[in-house]
XYZ file of C-alpha atoms in Angstrom:
361
model
C 162.338 149.264 20.796
C 164.135 152.718 20.506
C 162.995 155.989 21.130
C 163.311 159.007 18.497
C 163.221 163.421 20.199
C 161.942 165.690 17.833
C 161.378 168.630 20.137
C 162.085 172.927 20.204
C 161.206 174.443 23.818
C 162.940 178.020 24.253
C 163.810 179.102 27.562
C 165.334 182.392 28.444
C 169.045 182.938 27.742
C 168.721 179.091 25.526
C 166.652 177.888 23.400
C 167.020 174.066 22.532
C 166.405 171.920 19.427
C 166.686 168.564 19.147
C 166.560 165.787 17.262
C 167.655 161.420 17.533
C 167.565 158.620 17.812
C 167.933 156.376 20.337
C 168.263 152.085 19.221
C 168.455 150.299 22.691
C 171.849 149.663 24.517
C 173.245 153.206 25.838
C 173.421 156.459 24.638
C 175.377 159.593 25.953
C 174.254 162.478 26.215
C 177.060 164.283 27.596
C 177.518 168.368 27.426
C 178.961 170.654 28.694
C 176.746 172.808 31.597
C 173.941 174.593 30.435
C 173.863 171.909 26.996
C 170.198 170.996 27.151
C 171.325 167.216 28.384
C 168.624 166.686 31.175
C 166.162 169.462 30.015
C 166.065 166.496 26.926
C 165.177 163.651 29.626
C 163.040 165.884 31.921
C 161.169 166.295 28.431
C 160.753 162.178 27.407
C 159.875 162.128 32.330
C 156.713 163.556 30.825
C 158.271 166.034 33.837
C 158.990 169.255 31.617
C 156.891 170.364 27.797
C 158.371 171.600 25.404
C 156.708 173.974 23.205
C 157.722 171.860 20.076
C 157.813 168.250 18.460
C 157.757 164.587 19.342
C 158.715 161.681 21.601
C 158.475 158.027 20.349
C 158.658 155.375 22.048
C 159.132 151.958 20.475
C 156.459 153.247 17.839
C 153.738 155.033 20.381
C 154.198 158.750 20.766
C 153.982 159.466 24.478
C 153.944 163.399 22.529
C 153.148 165.091 19.945
C 152.295 169.393 19.867
C 150.733 169.050 16.974
C 148.392 166.610 17.518
C 147.581 167.693 20.772
C 149.572 164.537 22.204
C 150.807 164.676 25.493
C 150.387 161.644 28.401
C 150.646 162.229 32.012
C 154.533 161.053 33.294
C 152.754 158.454 35.593
C 151.327 157.359 30.894
C 154.733 156.760 29.998
C 156.575 153.860 31.150
C 159.489 155.662 31.459
C 161.776 154.836 34.064
C 164.255 158.344 35.846
C 167.174 156.615 38.474
C 168.856 160.954 39.404
C 172.234 161.175 40.707
C 170.572 160.267 44.252
C 169.253 156.847 44.775
C 166.197 158.729 46.481
C 164.753 155.204 48.128
C 162.649 154.170 51.145
C 163.836 154.414 53.690
C 161.376 152.510 55.472
C 161.497 149.971 53.948
C 163.952 146.890 52.634
C 165.417 146.993 50.363
C 162.792 143.776 48.246
C 160.309 145.868 49.287
C 162.289 148.987 47.782
C 162.273 146.843 44.914
C 158.687 145.837 45.144
C 157.124 149.460 44.843
C 157.869 150.419 41.410
C 154.672 147.144 40.213
C 153.214 147.869 42.619
C 152.625 151.746 42.541
C 151.405 151.094 38.454
C 149.363 147.764 39.737
C 150.882 145.237 38.189
C 151.764 141.765 39.811
C 155.379 141.141 41.240
C 156.809 138.839 38.369
C 159.504 136.876 40.972
C 161.573 135.294 38.385
C 162.061 138.554 35.745
C 161.970 140.258 39.928
C 165.222 137.241 40.307
C 167.055 137.833 37.736
C 167.662 141.599 37.859
C 169.544 141.345 41.188
C 171.533 138.093 40.421
C 172.509 140.896 37.451
C 172.885 143.685 39.660
C 174.503 141.673 42.332
C 172.056 142.932 45.793
C 171.715 138.841 46.583
C 172.750 139.397 49.865
C 171.805 142.952 49.574
C 167.891 142.120 49.857
C 166.161 142.252 54.225
C 168.583 145.383 54.322
C 167.049 148.909 54.914
C 168.818 151.838 52.925
C 171.495 153.477 55.918
C 173.271 149.743 55.495
C 174.099 151.056 52.170
C 177.434 152.124 50.278
C 176.594 154.546 47.894
C 177.433 152.509 44.702
C 174.837 149.369 46.141
C 171.848 152.610 46.818
C 172.296 153.462 43.410
C 171.906 149.535 41.875
C 169.356 149.454 44.511
C 167.938 152.457 42.630
C 168.346 150.611 39.709
C 166.915 147.294 39.681
C 163.342 149.311 40.943
C 163.646 151.479 37.480
C 163.838 148.212 35.718
C 161.265 145.918 37.231
C 158.741 148.630 36.576
C 159.552 146.888 33.257
C 160.208 150.240 31.229
C 159.807 151.384 28.059
C 163.524 153.812 28.169
C 165.284 154.079 30.861
C 166.820 158.045 32.592
C 170.223 157.940 33.373
C 171.192 161.473 35.022
C 174.123 161.163 35.816
C 173.670 158.296 38.005
C 177.392 157.711 39.640
C 178.145 162.294 39.798
C 177.179 161.688 44.471
C 179.659 158.594 43.898
C 183.834 159.562 44.896
C 186.285 157.451 42.951
C 185.800 153.974 43.673
C 181.796 153.257 44.275
C 181.998 154.308 41.102
C 184.738 151.346 40.098
C 182.207 149.191 42.677
C 178.970 149.653 40.231
C 180.783 150.346 36.277
C 180.773 147.134 35.904
C 177.113 146.614 37.627
C 175.736 149.102 34.454
C 178.297 147.091 31.644
C 176.289 144.072 32.347
C 172.355 146.364 32.292
C 173.993 148.103 28.546
C 174.677 143.631 27.459
C 171.520 142.342 28.466
C 168.658 145.439 28.864
C 166.731 145.691 25.709
C 165.355 148.712 26.322
C 166.782 152.250 24.801
C 169.014 153.920 28.028
C 169.825 157.194 27.841
C 172.664 157.842 30.216
C 173.771 161.416 30.974
C 177.539 162.728 32.241
C 180.695 164.780 32.140
C 182.709 162.277 32.740
C 184.657 161.616 28.945
C 185.586 158.067 30.953
C 182.558 156.675 31.994
C 180.653 157.709 28.465
C 183.872 156.088 25.846
C 183.330 152.839 28.829
C 179.609 152.284 29.217
C 177.826 154.348 25.716
C 177.081 152.401 22.382
C 176.260 155.822 21.045
C 176.505 159.243 21.756
C 174.679 162.244 21.149
C 177.224 165.779 22.221
C 175.315 168.528 22.559
C 176.363 171.893 22.512
C 173.919 175.231 22.655
C 171.054 173.405 22.621
C 172.143 171.810 19.740
C 173.268 168.200 18.651
C 177.026 168.705 17.440
C 178.121 165.179 16.620
C 175.907 161.473 16.927
C 177.185 158.284 16.283
C 178.543 155.073 17.429
C 180.414 156.132 20.136
C 184.248 155.099 18.433
C 182.316 156.940 14.626
C 182.357 160.223 17.483
C 185.296 160.241 19.315
C 187.808 159.770 17.300
C 186.039 162.228 15.095
C 188.220 165.805 14.994
C 185.198 168.173 14.664
C 183.806 166.201 18.579
C 187.108 168.163 20.120
C 184.992 171.149 20.662
C 182.631 168.994 22.381
C 185.684 167.071 24.563
C 187.869 169.287 24.891
C 191.620 169.352 22.992
C 192.678 167.597 26.288
C 189.842 165.067 27.122
C 190.311 163.585 22.980
C 191.250 160.817 22.632
C 189.297 157.133 20.980
C 187.208 154.705 22.146
C 189.423 150.685 20.062
C 187.656 147.605 20.451
C 190.376 144.073 20.701
C 189.950 141.170 22.323
C 192.297 139.842 25.169
C 194.174 136.786 23.310
C 197.041 136.230 25.688
C 197.730 137.120 30.210
C 201.951 137.268 30.053
C 203.790 136.287 33.163
C 205.536 140.513 34.024
C 202.116 141.487 33.826
C 200.752 142.833 30.533
C 198.471 141.757 28.725
C 198.315 141.461 24.893
C 195.288 142.526 23.061
C 194.421 142.108 18.921
C 192.650 145.225 17.269
C 193.510 148.384 15.434
C 194.965 145.968 13.032
C 197.421 145.189 14.820
C 198.692 144.095 18.699
C 198.374 146.696 21.921
C 200.230 145.671 25.438
C 198.425 146.929 28.686
C 199.135 146.285 31.823
C 196.902 143.882 33.157
C 193.591 143.950 32.313
C 190.660 142.188 34.872
C 189.551 140.026 31.413
C 189.899 136.399 30.090
C 191.887 134.975 26.811
C 189.302 135.326 24.487
C 187.398 138.718 25.870
C 186.914 141.161 23.438
C 187.108 144.925 25.226
C 187.128 147.961 25.188
C 190.097 150.878 25.427
C 190.561 154.342 25.205
C 193.584 156.861 24.345
C 193.437 159.833 25.069
C 195.131 162.297 22.005
C 198.313 163.886 23.762
C 199.104 160.363 25.355
C 199.787 159.407 21.586
C 202.880 160.535 19.665
C 203.956 160.510 15.920
C 206.647 159.195 14.538
C 207.383 159.474 10.423
C 209.490 156.711 10.301
C 209.302 153.430 12.350
C 210.972 153.715 15.719
C 213.689 151.671 17.092
C 215.764 151.709 20.432
C 212.112 152.662 22.292
C 210.918 151.835 26.065
C 207.433 151.941 24.676
C 205.444 148.857 23.060
C 202.387 149.687 21.220
C 203.320 151.031 17.320
C 200.845 151.181 15.414
C 201.551 151.778 11.726
C 198.667 155.288 9.674
C 197.566 156.291 7.802
C 196.711 160.265 8.369
C 193.044 161.337 8.091
C 191.930 164.830 8.722
C 193.800 167.419 10.769
C 192.408 170.012 13.103
C 194.264 172.779 14.167
C 192.469 174.956 17.006
C 193.840 178.305 17.878
C 196.234 177.658 20.177
C 199.399 175.475 20.366
C 197.829 171.666 19.650
C 197.758 169.849 16.395
C 194.645 167.320 16.123
C 194.834 164.324 14.270
C 193.238 161.832 13.329
C 194.164 158.609 12.298
C 193.283 155.419 10.731
C 194.666 151.831 11.870
C 193.356 149.576 10.186
C 189.570 149.849 10.810
C 189.937 151.897 13.810
C 191.374 154.336 14.334
C 193.180 156.991 16.730
C 193.817 160.555 17.532
C 196.899 161.886 17.791
C 198.409 165.670 19.735
C 200.335 167.136 18.228
C 202.257 170.819 19.201
C 201.518 172.876 15.725
C 205.695 173.599 15.557
C 205.883 169.429 15.388
C 203.271 168.638 13.142
C 205.451 172.352 10.806
C 208.528 170.536 11.236
C 206.864 167.097 10.364
C 205.683 168.101 8.031
C 202.252 166.974 8.686
C 199.579 166.113 5.792
C 196.329 163.845 4.928
C 197.274 160.283 3.247
C 200.596 160.897 4.428
C 201.924 157.030 6.276
C 203.363 157.606 10.134
C 204.276 155.583 13.307
C 201.630 155.881 15.956
C 203.029 155.716 19.682
C 201.366 154.271 22.530
C 201.924 153.932 26.091
C 201.052 150.793 27.975
C 200.973 152.962 31.278
C 198.605 155.616 29.386
C 195.704 153.224 28.562
C 194.258 153.486 32.967
C 192.909 150.599 34.318
C 190.003 152.721 34.599
C 189.437 153.579 31.503
C 189.329 149.584 30.308
C 186.414 148.359 30.079
C 184.137 145.114 28.814
C-alpha cells in the first residue's frame, strides 16, 4: 500500500507545490511553521481542495482536479488523529473504539479489535471513560479507533504535541509498534527532530511550501543540505545498530556503523536492532586516533562533504563504514585541521551524548 501526492494550492502570501510518494510505514512531514505540513494532510483527508493536482491511495484516485475527481472525506477511507484525542466523553473506551466501524456502516471485527487493543496496551482501559484516562492513554485510544476503521492511510497531526515529556515517553513505544506492524502508509506531522528520528521510516522535509529533501530517514538526516530545514543545532545522523551486550558497569554495547558503540543502558535485549540519533554537535574530529581520553566511541571515517554556513560553524558529513555521521566544528578548527573531502579522520562521540530519548527500536 502507498499514497502518491502531487498538489499545488495558492494561499494569500503562500504557495504550496509538492509531490511525493509515501509507502507503508511512517513518513514524517517535517518543517517550520507555515511550511505546508497541515495543508498537505488536510488535502489528503479531503478537508482542503487544492487548486490543482492529484492524490492516489493504493492505486485509487481520490483527487484529480483535471478529471474532476474529488471524493468527499467520508469516502476516502482515511484515519485522522489530531493533537487532542477528541474522544466521546459519555462513552467507555470500548464503545469509543467500536464507533469508527459503526459510523461507516461496518460490522465490528472483534478479532482485529483484539489485536489492536493488545498492540496499543488498552486491555485494562476498556471499561473506563475518557475523563479517567491520562493524555497518553487518550491518544492511544484515538489511534486504536482510527485503525479499527481499517483506513487506507493514517494521518497523525502532531499527536504528541499536547503531551508533557513523561506522557510522550509513555506513548512512543506504542507508536513504534504501530510503525512496525501497521500495513498502511502513515503520514506523521511533527516539529520534533527527536520524534522523527525515532519513529520515521521516510522523511519529507518541507520549506516554504516545497519539498526540500525526501527519502529514508538515515539518508535525509545525514545530508548536510538538510541543515537548512533542521537547523545546525538539531542536525545529526540516524544510525541503525544491534545490541550485542549489556555490561555490569551500566553500558550497552552495540554493533553498527562499521564499529562498536557504547551507550548508557539501552532498554532492549541482546540481538535487538535499534536506531540511534547522534547530534552533529556531539561529535568531535581528530586527525589521529586519540589516546588516553575518556570517550569510548571512536570511529574511523572519511570526509564526504563540508558545509560552511554564514556563522562560525561548519557541518562535516562523514562515512563510517556503511553509515554516515555528521560533525559540527568551528570554521577555525576546520581551517587549522585543513579538513577536505576524501580525508580520513577519527570521529569521537561521548557515550552520554546519545540520550535515552534518542534511542528507539
